[in-house]
Amino acid sequence: EEIDRIKQQIEELKRKGDFNKLAELQYDRLPKLEKQLKEAQDKEASAGAANKPRLLRTLVGAEEIAEVVARATGIPVAKLMQGEREKLLQMEGKLHERVVGQDEAIEAVSDAIRRSRAGLSDPNRPLGSFLFLGPTGVGKTELCKALAGFLFDSEDHMVRIDMSEFMEKHSVSRLIGAPPGYVGYEEGGTLTEAVRRKPYSVLLLDEVEKAHPDVFNVLLQVLDDGRLTDGQGRTVDFKNTVIVMTSNLGSQHIMALSGEKDEVIREAVWGEVKAHFRPEFLNRIDETVIFHALDAKNIKSIAKIQLRQLEARLDKLEMKLDVSDAALDEIAKVGFDPVFGARPLKRAIQQRVENPLSRLILEGRFGPKDVIPVDVDAGEFSFGRVVH
């Protein structure tokens, strides 16, 4: 403020012609103040470099700019500031924290993303395009959520479109928007509007085999050129999206041939996929990934993950959960169904643990700062005494 005030005085003295006072301010006072300001800025910068805690930061740095840009555009700049190489090289490990088993699927997705980020993929196509095949409840959707969280720092960057809603021929217009003169022209399309608002996202097209064949004509352009023109003539850019299509085609072969070699399973599933989808569509997909049925060991690992999520919810209530090994084994046993995958496991945890626990919390048996031990005896779950 003092420097600005002196600069204003200098301008006034120039207009008045008082050169004696002007020389004093311009060549004595002003340089001294500028030197003091520079020393203060250098001192603050060195303090910041030493990571000294500060209650108030007077300098705007890269982190603040990244936060503002991310808030305004929806682009996760703060995540992009991290060491990109280290993050991508550890991609499989991060995805395995949420998706159990399915090593082949995670490796294929990770390799495709690394190819794109290394600059070896076609820059005019999406970051990656995948067709996930497998029975229900084996982790297809969960891998998409994990991928969105890994790449874009939030599951909110996953756009999910249920393709069973586009079974009729006329439903193509709902994807890209109605043409001029038709009802709904101003609303835009389901697909184009979602990507236009979130250009950095994982696009999940669920149960893609149920869509009308004309829908695939629209997807051909997206997979090939990485762009699509909506009903209002605007070009929507898909180059920063990861496109994942899921399908249950061939899942009966995966279940029937469980334990066989991967080549045998792939051949059986691929035959059914080729009979349903056209060659020009399959040729444009980066990777076709087969998800295998889950076994009892996988279900136990998933039970641990889901119980950790329950523990995180209890943390907000200032309570802890202590599940015994016997209780964990019983949950995995009750929740294991090779046909339905991991979905019965969630119901088992709700019925055997969450339902009785919620009743006990409402009765006042457990409160803040309590540790809740969970055990099992003869198939019945018990919640022991409160441990403070």
mmCIF file of C-alpha atoms in Angstrom:
data_model
loop_
_atom_site.group_PDB
_atom_site.id
_atom_site.type_symbol
_atom_site.label_atom_id
_atom_site.label_comp_id
_atom_site.label_asym_id
_atom_site.label_seq_id
_atom_site.Cartn_x
_atom_site.Cartn_y
_atom_site.Cartn_z
ATOM 1 C CA GLU A 1 0.000 0.000 0.000
ATOM 2 C CA GLU A 2 2.851 2.389 0.836
ATOM 3 C CA ILE A 3 4.459 1.701 -2.556
ATOM 4 C CA ASP A 4 1.200 2.456 -4.372
ATOM 5 C CA ARG A 5 0.755 5.675 -2.397
ATOM 6 C CA ILE A 6 4.293 6.853 -3.237
ATOM 7 C CA LYS A 7 3.770 6.046 -6.923
ATOM 8 C CA GLN A 8 0.656 8.237 -6.899
ATOM 9 C CA GLN A 9 2.634 11.068 -5.252
ATOM 10 C CA ILE A 10 5.324 10.732 -7.926
ATOM 11 C CA GLU A 11 2.717 11.164 -10.668
ATOM 12 C CA GLU A 12 1.301 14.252 -8.936
ATOM 13 C CA LEU A 13 4.783 15.783 -8.495
ATOM 14 C CA LYS A 14 5.505 15.203 -12.184
ATOM 15 C CA ARG A 15 2.389 17.192 -13.078
ATOM 16 C CA LYS A 16 3.297 19.985 -10.624
ATOM 17 C CA GLY A 17 6.953 20.103 -11.727
ATOM 18 C CA ASP A 18 8.370 19.672 -8.183
ATOM 19 C CA PHE A 19 11.483 17.771 -9.278
ATOM 20 C CA ASN A 20 13.373 17.991 -5.941
ATOM 21 C CA LYS A 21 10.655 16.158 -4.039
ATOM 22 C CA LEU A 22 10.156 13.856 -7.050
ATOM 23 C CA ALA A 23 13.825 12.793 -7.041
ATOM 24 C CA GLU A 24 13.710 12.042 -3.308
ATOM 25 C CA LEU A 25 10.688 9.788 -3.629
ATOM 26 C CA GLN A 26 11.612 8.095 -6.917
ATOM 27 C CA TYR A 27 15.290 7.377 -6.211
ATOM 28 C CA ASP A 28 15.364 7.004 -2.427
ATOM 29 C CA ARG A 29 12.074 6.086 -0.743
ATOM 30 C CA LEU A 30 10.606 3.913 -3.530
ATOM 31 C CA PRO A 31 13.694 1.641 -4.053
ATOM 32 C CA LYS A 32 13.946 1.056 -0.279
ATOM 33 C CA LEU A 33 10.304 -0.007 -0.011
ATOM 34 C CA GLU A 34 10.563 -2.277 -3.065
ATOM 35 C CA LYS A 35 13.639 -3.913 -1.538
ATOM 36 C CA GLN A 36 11.774 -4.527 1.732
ATOM 37 C CA LEU A 37 8.846 -6.055 -0.186
ATOM 38 C CA LYS A 38 11.136 -8.392 -2.132
ATOM 39 C CA GLU A 39 12.874 -9.544 1.069
ATOM 40 C CA ALA A 40 9.492 -10.262 2.688
ATOM 41 C CA GLN A 41 8.328 -12.244 -0.367
ATOM 42 C CA ASP A 42 11.563 -14.270 -0.458
ATOM 43 C CA LYS A 43 11.235 -15.018 3.238
ATOM 44 C CA GLU A 44 7.645 -16.181 2.792
ATOM 45 C CA ALA A 45 8.570 -18.335 -0.196
ATOM 46 C CA SER A 46 11.380 -20.023 1.738
ATOM 47 C CA ALA A 47 9.014 -20.613 4.663
ATOM 48 C CA GLY A 48 6.548 -22.256 2.279
ATOM 49 C CA ALA A 49 9.293 -24.424 0.805
ATOM 50 C CA ALA A 50 10.187 -25.620 4.296
ATOM 51 C CA ASN A 51 6.523 -26.660 4.735
ATOM 52 C CA LYS A 52 6.050 -24.498 7.807
ATOM 53 C CA PRO A 53 2.422 -24.445 8.898
ATOM 54 C CA ARG A 54 0.643 -21.182 8.141
ATOM 55 C CA LEU A 55 -2.824 -20.118 9.165
ATOM 56 C CA LEU A 56 -3.188 -17.784 6.188
ATOM 57 C CA ARG A 57 -1.421 -17.946 2.829
ATOM 58 C CA THR A 58 -0.963 -14.555 1.219
ATOM 59 C CA LEU A 59 0.433 -15.938 -2.044
ATOM 60 C CA VAL A 60 -1.687 -17.740 -4.639
ATOM 61 C CA GLY A 61 0.106 -20.936 -5.632
ATOM 62 C CA ALA A 62 -0.395 -23.769 -8.096
ATOM 63 C CA GLU A 63 -2.638 -25.691 -5.676
ATOM 64 C CA GLU A 64 -5.079 -22.785 -5.296
ATOM 65 C CA ILE A 65 -5.239 -22.274 -9.059
ATOM 66 C CA ALA A 66 -5.817 -26.007 -9.597
ATOM 67 C CA GLU A 67 -8.641 -26.004 -7.051
ATOM 68 C CA VAL A 68 -10.393 -23.029 -8.681
ATOM 69 C CA VAL A 69 -10.017 -24.502 -12.184
ATOM 70 C CA ALA A 70 -11.338 -27.877 -11.011
ATOM 71 C CA ARG A 71 -14.337 -26.207 -9.369
ATOM 72 C CA ALA A 72 -15.162 -24.142 -12.453
ATOM 73 C CA THR A 73 -14.633 -26.767 -15.157
ATOM 74 C CA GLY A 74 -15.202 -30.118 -13.479
ATOM 75 C CA ILE A 75 -11.717 -31.199 -14.619
ATOM 76 C CA PRO A 76 -9.790 -32.788 -11.720
ATOM 77 C CA VAL A 77 -6.639 -30.671 -12.105
ATOM 78 C CA ALA A 78 -5.486 -31.345 -8.543
ATOM 79 C CA LYS A 79 -5.305 -35.066 -9.313
ATOM 80 C CA LEU A 80 -3.438 -34.404 -12.560
ATOM 81 C CA MET A 81 -0.776 -32.500 -10.609
ATOM 82 C CA GLN A 82 0.406 -35.716 -8.940
ATOM 83 C CA GLY A 83 3.272 -37.690 -10.388
ATOM 84 C CA GLU A 84 1.498 -39.176 -13.391
ATOM 85 C CA ARG A 85 4.118 -41.832 -14.048
ATOM 86 C CA GLU A 86 4.134 -43.211 -10.503
ATOM 87 C CA LYS A 87 0.347 -43.224 -10.384
ATOM 88 C CA LEU A 88 -0.058 -45.108 -13.659
ATOM 89 C CA LEU A 89 2.629 -47.661 -12.819
ATOM 90 C CA GLN A 90 0.760 -48.529 -9.602
ATOM 91 C CA MET A 91 -2.622 -48.682 -11.313
ATOM 92 C CA GLU A 92 -3.258 -52.424 -10.901
ATOM 93 C CA GLY A 93 -2.602 -52.280 -7.154
ATOM 94 C CA LYS A 94 -4.986 -49.364 -6.658
ATOM 95 C CA LEU A 95 -7.786 -51.035 -8.629
ATOM 96 C CA HIS A 96 -7.288 -54.326 -6.745
ATOM 97 C CA GLU A 97 -8.034 -52.491 -3.493
ATOM 98 C CA ARG A 98 -11.679 -52.400 -4.611
ATOM 99 C CA VAL A 99 -12.042 -55.173 -7.197
ATOM 100 C CA VAL A 100 -11.266 -58.706 -6.026
ATOM 101 C CA GLY A 101 -9.922 -61.232 -8.516
ATOM 102 C CA GLN A 102 -10.372 -60.414 -12.220
ATOM 103 C CA ASP A 103 -6.603 -60.017 -12.736
ATOM 104 C CA GLU A 104 -6.975 -60.269 -16.514
ATOM 105 C CA ALA A 105 -9.602 -57.509 -16.631
ATOM 106 C CA ILE A 106 -7.632 -55.097 -14.438
ATOM 107 C CA GLU A 107 -4.411 -55.729 -16.361
ATOM 108 C CA ALA A 108 -6.112 -55.142 -19.734
ATOM 109 C CA VAL A 109 -7.714 -51.877 -18.574
ATOM 110 C CA SER A 110 -4.475 -50.638 -16.991
ATOM 111 C CA ASP A 111 -2.431 -51.394 -20.112
ATOM 112 C CA ALA A 112 -4.888 -49.543 -22.359
ATOM 113 C CA ILE A 113 -4.901 -46.458 -20.103
ATOM 114 C CA ARG A 114 -1.091 -46.442 -19.906
ATOM 115 C CA ARG A 115 -0.863 -46.675 -23.709
ATOM 116 C CA SER A 116 -3.087 -43.654 -24.034
ATOM 117 C CA ARG A 117 -1.291 -41.576 -21.387
ATOM 118 C CA ALA A 118 2.114 -42.460 -22.856
ATOM 119 C CA GLY A 119 1.005 -41.001 -26.192
ATOM 120 C CA LEU A 120 1.040 -44.296 -28.105
ATOM 121 C CA SER A 121 -2.712 -44.443 -28.743
ATOM 122 C CA ASP A 122 -4.630 -42.581 -31.430
ATOM 123 C CA PRO A 123 -5.174 -39.048 -30.008
ATOM 124 C CA ASN A 124 -8.460 -38.713 -31.919
ATOM 125 C CA ARG A 125 -10.126 -41.606 -30.107
ATOM 126 C CA PRO A 126 -11.356 -41.990 -26.506
ATOM 127 C CA LEU A 127 -8.791 -42.769 -23.776
ATOM 128 C CA GLY A 128 -9.956 -46.372 -23.897
ATOM 129 C CA SER A 129 -12.947 -48.435 -25.018
ATOM 130 C CA PHE A 130 -13.795 -51.774 -23.429
ATOM 131 C CA LEU A 131 -16.432 -54.479 -23.643
ATOM 132 C CA PHE A 132 -16.836 -56.223 -20.269
ATOM 133 C CA LEU A 133 -18.378 -59.704 -20.530
ATOM 134 C CA GLY A 134 -19.362 -61.856 -17.597
ATOM 135 C CA PRO A 135 -22.132 -63.064 -15.266
ATOM 136 C CA THR A 136 -23.892 -60.805 -12.794
ATOM 137 C CA GLY A 137 -22.204 -59.670 -9.579
ATOM 138 C CA VAL A 138 -18.562 -60.301 -10.555
ATOM 139 C CA GLY A 139 -17.284 -56.700 -10.470
ATOM 140 C CA LYS A 140 -17.943 -55.153 -13.895
ATOM 141 C CA THR A 141 -19.652 -52.025 -12.554
ATOM 142 C CA GLU A 142 -17.376 -51.883 -9.505
ATOM 143 C CA LEU A 143 -14.315 -51.769 -11.769
ATOM 144 C CA CYS A 144 -15.861 -48.794 -13.599
ATOM 145 C CA LYS A 145 -16.365 -46.971 -10.295
ATOM 146 C CA ALA A 146 -12.815 -47.767 -9.213
ATOM 147 C CA LEU A 147 -11.521 -46.542 -12.584
ATOM 148 C CA ALA A 148 -13.398 -43.234 -12.254
ATOM 149 C CA GLY A 149 -12.055 -42.759 -8.738
ATOM 150 C CA PHE A 150 -8.509 -43.557 -9.836
ATOM 151 C CA LEU A 151 -8.392 -41.433 -12.996
ATOM 152 C CA PHE A 152 -10.603 -38.506 -12.015
ATOM 153 C CA ASP A 153 -10.503 -38.571 -8.206
ATOM 154 C CA SER A 154 -14.236 -39.122 -7.761
ATOM 155 C CA GLU A 155 -16.914 -41.698 -8.539
ATOM 156 C CA ASP A 156 -19.085 -38.751 -9.590
ATOM 157 C CA HIS A 157 -17.100 -38.762 -12.836
ATOM 158 C CA MET A 158 -18.747 -42.041 -13.853
ATOM 159 C CA VAL A 159 -21.693 -41.469 -16.222
ATOM 160 C CA ARG A 160 -23.989 -44.517 -16.274
ATOM 161 C CA ILE A 161 -26.510 -45.073 -19.064
ATOM 162 C CA ASP A 162 -28.786 -48.132 -18.945
ATOM 163 C CA MET A 163 -28.976 -49.326 -22.555
ATOM 164 C CA SER A 164 -32.136 -51.353 -21.889
ATOM 165 C CA GLU A 165 -33.923 -47.972 -22.127
ATOM 166 C CA PHE A 166 -32.922 -47.718 -25.799
ATOM 167 C CA MET A 167 -34.501 -50.880 -27.202
ATOM 168 C CA GLU A 168 -36.746 -49.126 -29.764
ATOM 169 C CA LYS A 169 -35.602 -47.703 -33.083
ATOM 170 C CA HIS A 170 -36.751 -44.158 -32.297
ATOM 171 C CA SER A 171 -34.828 -44.108 -28.997
ATOM 172 C CA VAL A 172 -31.623 -43.208 -30.879
ATOM 173 C CA SER A 173 -32.815 -39.589 -30.864
ATOM 174 C CA ARG A 174 -32.842 -39.689 -27.058
ATOM 175 C CA LEU A 175 -29.106 -40.406 -27.078
ATOM 176 C CA ILE A 176 -28.066 -37.449 -29.236
ATOM 177 C CA GLY A 177 -31.138 -35.193 -28.931
ATOM 178 C CA ALA A 178 -34.202 -34.633 -31.098
ATOM 179 C CA PRO A 179 -33.737 -32.837 -34.450
ATOM 180 C CA PRO A 180 -35.066 -29.260 -34.935
ATOM 181 C CA GLY A 181 -38.849 -28.994 -34.969
ATOM 182 C CA TYR A 182 -39.429 -32.078 -32.814
ATOM 183 C CA VAL A 183 -40.529 -32.240 -29.186
ATOM 184 C CA GLY A 184 -37.561 -32.203 -26.800
ATOM 185 C CA TYR A 185 -35.204 -30.370 -29.177
ATOM 186 C CA GLU A 186 -34.090 -27.944 -26.441
ATOM 187 C CA GLU A 187 -33.310 -30.683 -23.921
ATOM 188 C CA GLY A 188 -30.348 -32.297 -25.688
ATOM 189 C CA GLY A 189 -29.444 -35.984 -25.745
ATOM 190 C CA THR A 190 -28.826 -38.307 -22.802
ATOM 191 C CA LEU A 191 -25.362 -39.303 -24.040
ATOM 192 C CA THR A 192 -24.170 -36.023 -25.532
ATOM 193 C CA GLU A 193 -25.352 -33.813 -22.656
ATOM 194 C CA ALA A 194 -23.761 -36.076 -20.034
ATOM 195 C CA VAL A 195 -20.355 -35.969 -21.746
ATOM 196 C CA ARG A 196 -20.622 -32.273 -22.628
ATOM 197 C CA ARG A 197 -21.079 -31.458 -18.943
ATOM 198 C CA LYS A 198 -18.436 -33.943 -17.764
ATOM 199 C CA PRO A 199 -15.833 -34.235 -20.542
ATOM 200 C CA TYR A 200 -13.457 -36.071 -18.192
ATOM 201 C CA SER A 201 -15.414 -39.157 -17.182
ATOM 202 C CA VAL A 202 -15.860 -42.918 -17.351
ATOM 203 C CA LEU A 203 -18.872 -43.591 -19.583
ATOM 204 C CA LEU A 204 -20.625 -46.831 -18.586
ATOM 205 C CA LEU A 205 -23.088 -48.237 -21.137
ATOM 206 C CA ASP A 206 -24.750 -50.965 -19.096
ATOM 207 C CA GLU A 207 -26.247 -54.095 -20.723
ATOM 208 C CA VAL A 208 -25.299 -52.859 -24.170
ATOM 209 C CA GLU A 209 -26.619 -55.980 -25.928
ATOM 210 C CA LYS A 210 -30.205 -54.861 -25.175
ATOM 211 C CA ALA A 211 -29.927 -51.652 -27.228
ATOM 212 C CA HIS A 212 -31.483 -51.373 -30.699
ATOM 213 C CA PRO A 213 -29.007 -52.105 -33.560
ATOM 214 C CA ASP A 214 -29.313 -48.479 -34.779
ATOM 215 C CA VAL A 215 -27.788 -47.317 -31.485
ATOM 216 C CA PHE A 216 -24.524 -49.001 -32.477
ATOM 217 C CA ASN A 217 -24.327 -46.784 -35.569
ATOM 218 C CA VAL A 218 -24.026 -43.814 -33.205
ATOM 219 C CA LEU A 219 -21.425 -45.597 -31.087
ATOM 220 C CA LEU A 220 -19.316 -46.394 -34.174
ATOM 221 C CA GLN A 221 -18.570 -42.699 -34.692
ATOM 222 C CA VAL A 222 -17.736 -42.187 -31.014
ATOM 223 C CA LEU A 223 -15.340 -45.151 -30.930
ATOM 224 C CA ASP A 224 -13.698 -44.196 -34.234
ATOM 225 C CA ASP A 225 -13.507 -40.378 -34.207
ATOM 226 C CA GLY A 226 -13.891 -39.560 -30.513
ATOM 227 C CA ARG A 227 -16.655 -37.042 -31.228
ATOM 228 C CA LEU A 228 -20.380 -36.850 -31.866
ATOM 229 C CA THR A 229 -22.699 -34.119 -33.153
ATOM 230 C CA ASP A 230 -25.868 -33.682 -31.114
ATOM 231 C CA GLY A 231 -29.336 -32.683 -32.341
ATOM 232 C CA GLN A 232 -28.502 -28.976 -32.005
ATOM 233 C CA GLY A 233 -25.419 -29.222 -34.202
ATOM 234 C CA ARG A 234 -22.865 -28.991 -31.379
ATOM 235 C CA THR A 235 -19.832 -31.265 -31.527
ATOM 236 C CA VAL A 236 -19.255 -33.171 -28.294
ATOM 237 C CA ASP A 237 -15.688 -34.314 -27.590
ATOM 238 C CA PHE A 238 -15.218 -37.868 -26.254
ATOM 239 C CA LYS A 239 -11.399 -37.856 -26.399
ATOM 240 C CA ASN A 240 -11.059 -37.543 -22.610
ATOM 241 C CA THR A 241 -13.568 -40.266 -21.751
ATOM 242 C CA VAL A 242 -13.107 -43.955 -21.012
ATOM 243 C CA ILE A 243 -15.976 -45.883 -22.621
ATOM 244 C CA VAL A 244 -16.992 -49.145 -20.946
ATOM 245 C CA MET A 245 -19.789 -51.363 -22.273
ATOM 246 C CA THR A 246 -21.009 -54.265 -20.165
ATOM 247 C CA SER A 247 -22.891 -57.334 -21.334
ATOM 248 C CA ASN A 248 -24.078 -60.672 -19.952
ATOM 249 C CA LEU A 249 -23.634 -62.389 -23.326
ATOM 250 C CA GLY A 250 -21.983 -65.774 -22.930
ATOM 251 C CA SER A 251 -22.253 -65.752 -19.133
ATOM 252 C CA GLN A 252 -23.782 -69.233 -19.200
ATOM 253 C CA HIS A 253 -20.602 -70.508 -20.882
ATOM 254 C CA ILE A 254 -18.451 -68.844 -18.211
ATOM 255 C CA MET A 255 -20.445 -70.583 -15.462
ATOM 256 C CA ALA A 256 -20.587 -73.963 -17.236
ATOM 257 C CA LEU A 257 -16.878 -73.987 -18.141
ATOM 258 C CA SER A 258 -15.651 -72.744 -14.757
ATOM 259 C CA GLY A 259 -12.291 -74.373 -14.075
ATOM 260 C CA GLU A 260 -11.480 -74.872 -17.757
ATOM 261 C CA LYS A 261 -8.586 -73.121 -19.493
ATOM 262 C CA ASP A 262 -9.071 -69.438 -20.293
ATOM 263 C CA GLU A 263 -8.745 -70.131 -24.039
ATOM 264 C CA VAL A 264 -11.684 -72.562 -23.954
ATOM 265 C CA ILE A 265 -13.909 -70.076 -22.097
ATOM 266 C CA ARG A 266 -12.896 -67.180 -24.353
ATOM 267 C CA GLU A 267 -13.628 -69.199 -27.508
ATOM 268 C CA ALA A 268 -17.117 -70.147 -26.295
ATOM 269 C CA VAL A 269 -18.003 -66.602 -25.203
ATOM 270 C CA TRP A 270 -16.470 -64.980 -28.279
ATOM 271 C CA GLY A 271 -18.627 -67.156 -30.547
ATOM 272 C CA GLU A 272 -21.810 -65.792 -28.963
ATOM 273 C CA VAL A 273 -20.509 -62.202 -28.995
ATOM 274 C CA LYS A 274 -19.690 -62.392 -32.716
ATOM 275 C CA ALA A 275 -23.170 -63.734 -33.423
ATOM 276 C CA HIS A 276 -24.776 -60.718 -31.722
ATOM 277 C CA PHE A 277 -22.540 -57.723 -32.568
ATOM 278 C CA ARG A 278 -21.427 -56.657 -36.033
ATOM 279 C CA PRO A 279 -17.718 -56.980 -36.939
ATOM 280 C CA GLU A 280 -17.264 -53.226 -37.552
ATOM 281 C CA PHE A 281 -18.436 -52.566 -33.978
ATOM 282 C CA LEU A 282 -16.184 -55.177 -32.360
ATOM 283 C CA ASN A 283 -13.186 -53.996 -34.415
ATOM 284 C CA ARG A 284 -13.366 -50.514 -32.903
ATOM 285 C CA ILE A 285 -13.199 -51.689 -29.273
ATOM 286 C CA ASP A 286 -9.741 -51.586 -27.664
ATOM 287 C CA GLU A 287 -10.193 -54.606 -25.386
ATOM 288 C CA THR A 288 -12.853 -57.271 -24.913
ATOM 289 C CA VAL A 289 -12.479 -58.458 -21.323
ATOM 290 C CA ILE A 290 -14.011 -61.601 -19.806
ATOM 291 C CA PHE A 291 -14.870 -61.541 -16.086
ATOM 292 C CA HIS A 292 -14.716 -64.942 -14.428
ATOM 293 C CA ALA A 293 -17.095 -66.319 -11.811
ATOM 294 C CA LEU A 294 -16.091 -65.655 -8.191
ATOM 295 C CA ASP A 295 -15.041 -68.455 -5.851
ATOM 296 C CA ALA A 296 -15.378 -68.738 -2.054
ATOM 297 C CA LYS A 297 -11.945 -67.167 -1.470
ATOM 298 C CA ASN A 298 -12.902 -64.120 -3.550
ATOM 299 C CA ILE A 299 -16.170 -63.751 -1.641
ATOM 300 C CA LYS A 300 -14.307 -63.680 1.687
ATOM 301 C CA SER A 301 -12.020 -60.908 0.408
ATOM 302 C CA ILE A 302 -15.055 -58.936 -0.800
ATOM 303 C CA ALA A 303 -16.674 -59.430 2.621
ATOM 304 C CA LYS A 304 -13.652 -57.734 4.217
ATOM 305 C CA ILE A 305 -13.992 -54.768 1.844
ATOM 306 C CA GLN A 306 -17.721 -54.383 2.514
ATOM 307 C CA LEU A 307 -17.208 -54.637 6.276
ATOM 308 C CA ARG A 308 -14.571 -51.898 6.022
ATOM 309 C CA GLN A 309 -17.214 -49.720 4.364
ATOM 310 C CA LEU A 310 -19.563 -50.449 7.281
ATOM 311 C CA GLU A 311 -16.762 -49.553 9.710
ATOM 312 C CA ALA A 312 -16.280 -46.242 7.881
ATOM 313 C CA ARG A 313 -19.980 -45.439 8.363
ATOM 314 C CA LEU A 314 -19.751 -46.322 12.062
ATOM 315 C CA ASP A 315 -16.688 -44.071 12.392
ATOM 316 C CA LYS A 316 -18.949 -41.101 11.661
ATOM 317 C CA LEU A 317 -21.008 -42.193 14.694
ATOM 318 C CA GLU A 318 -17.761 -42.504 16.722
ATOM 319 C CA MET A 319 -18.156 -46.288 17.036
ATOM 320 C CA LYS A 320 -15.839 -49.148 16.145
ATOM 321 C CA LEU A 321 -16.636 -52.619 14.800
ATOM 322 C CA ASP A 322 -14.634 -55.696 15.795
ATOM 323 C CA VAL A 323 -15.613 -58.685 13.614
ATOM 324 C CA SER A 324 -14.173 -62.059 14.617
ATOM 325 C CA ASP A 325 -12.675 -64.468 12.070
ATOM 326 C CA ALA A 326 -15.522 -66.914 12.713
ATOM 327 C CA ALA A 327 -18.106 -64.205 11.981
ATOM 328 C CA LEU A 328 -16.263 -63.231 8.794
ATOM 329 C CA ASP A 329 -16.210 -66.876 7.649
ATOM 330 C CA GLU A 330 -19.936 -67.223 8.369
ATOM 331 C CA ILE A 331 -20.771 -64.042 6.412
ATOM 332 C CA ALA A 332 -18.731 -65.293 3.448
ATOM 333 C CA LYS A 333 -20.407 -68.718 3.658
ATOM 334 C CA VAL A 334 -23.949 -67.288 3.775
ATOM 335 C CA GLY A 335 -23.212 -64.754 1.031
ATOM 336 C CA PHE A 336 -21.560 -67.165 -1.393
ATOM 337 C CA ASP A 337 -23.568 -68.054 -4.477
ATOM 338 C CA PRO A 338 -21.597 -68.856 -7.650
ATOM 339 C CA VAL A 339 -24.576 -67.957 -9.860
ATOM 340 C CA PHE A 340 -25.306 -64.509 -8.407
ATOM 341 C CA GLY A 341 -21.734 -63.446 -7.619
ATOM 342 C CA ALA A 342 -21.125 -60.926 -4.832
ATOM 343 C CA ARG A 343 -24.636 -59.463 -4.701
ATOM 344 C CA PRO A 344 -25.989 -61.972 -2.098
ATOM 345 C CA LEU A 345 -23.043 -61.024 0.130
ATOM 346 C CA LYS A 346 -24.322 -57.477 0.530
ATOM 347 C CA ARG A 347 -27.752 -58.796 1.487
ATOM 348 C CA ALA A 348 -26.148 -61.203 3.976
ATOM 349 C CA ILE A 349 -24.288 -58.349 5.698
ATOM 350 C CA GLN A 350 -27.468 -56.265 5.802
ATOM 351 C CA GLN A 351 -29.602 -59.061 7.274
ATOM 352 C CA ARG A 352 -27.080 -60.634 9.672
ATOM 353 C CA VAL A 353 -25.126 -57.581 10.855
ATOM 354 C CA GLU A 354 -26.637 -54.217 9.898
ATOM 355 C CA ASN A 355 -30.290 -54.947 10.756
ATOM 356 C CA PRO A 356 -29.735 -56.220 14.337
ATOM 357 C CA LEU A 357 -26.982 -53.650 14.903
ATOM 358 C CA SER A 358 -29.232 -50.742 13.901
ATOM 359 C CA ARG A 359 -31.892 -51.988 16.317
ATOM 360 C CA LEU A 360 -29.375 -52.184 19.181
ATOM 361 C CA ILE A 361 -28.074 -48.678 18.455
ATOM 362 C CA LEU A 362 -31.607 -47.250 18.503
ATOM 363 C CA GLU A 363 -32.294 -49.086 21.797
ATOM 364 C CA GLY A 364 -29.271 -47.337 23.315
ATOM 365 C CA ARG A 365 -27.135 -50.458 23.791
ATOM 366 C CA PHE A 366 -24.273 -48.874 21.873
ATOM 367 C CA GLY A 367 -23.198 -45.254 21.713
ATOM 368 C CA PRO A 368 -20.241 -43.000 20.879
ATOM 369 C CA LYS A 369 -16.758 -44.252 21.850
ATOM 370 C CA ASP A 370 -17.996 -47.885 21.974
ATOM 371 C CA VAL A 371 -16.345 -50.869 20.318
ATOM 372 C CA ILE A 372 -18.903 -53.389 19.035
ATOM 373 C CA PRO A 373 -17.623 -57.001 18.975
ATOM 374 C CA VAL A 374 -19.359 -59.240 16.419
ATOM 375 C CA ASP A 375 -19.151 -63.020 16.817
ATOM 376 C CA VAL A 376 -21.088 -66.086 15.683
ATOM 377 C CA ASP A 377 -22.258 -69.167 17.552
ATOM 378 C CA ALA A 378 -24.060 -72.053 15.834
ATOM 379 C CA GLY A 379 -24.848 -69.824 12.864
ATOM 380 C CA GLU A 380 -26.320 -67.031 15.014
ATOM 381 C CA PHE A 381 -24.586 -63.654 15.147
ATOM 382 C CA SER A 382 -24.069 -62.050 18.546
ATOM 383 C CA PHE A 383 -23.072 -58.537 19.536
ATOM 384 C CA GLY A 384 -21.177 -58.759 22.805
ATOM 385 C CA ARG A 385 -20.760 -56.352 25.636
ATOM 386 C CA VAL A 386 -19.653 -52.802 25.010
ATOM 387 C CA VAL A 387 -15.888 -52.320 25.315
ATOM 388 C CA HIS A 388 -14.950 -48.755 26.251
#
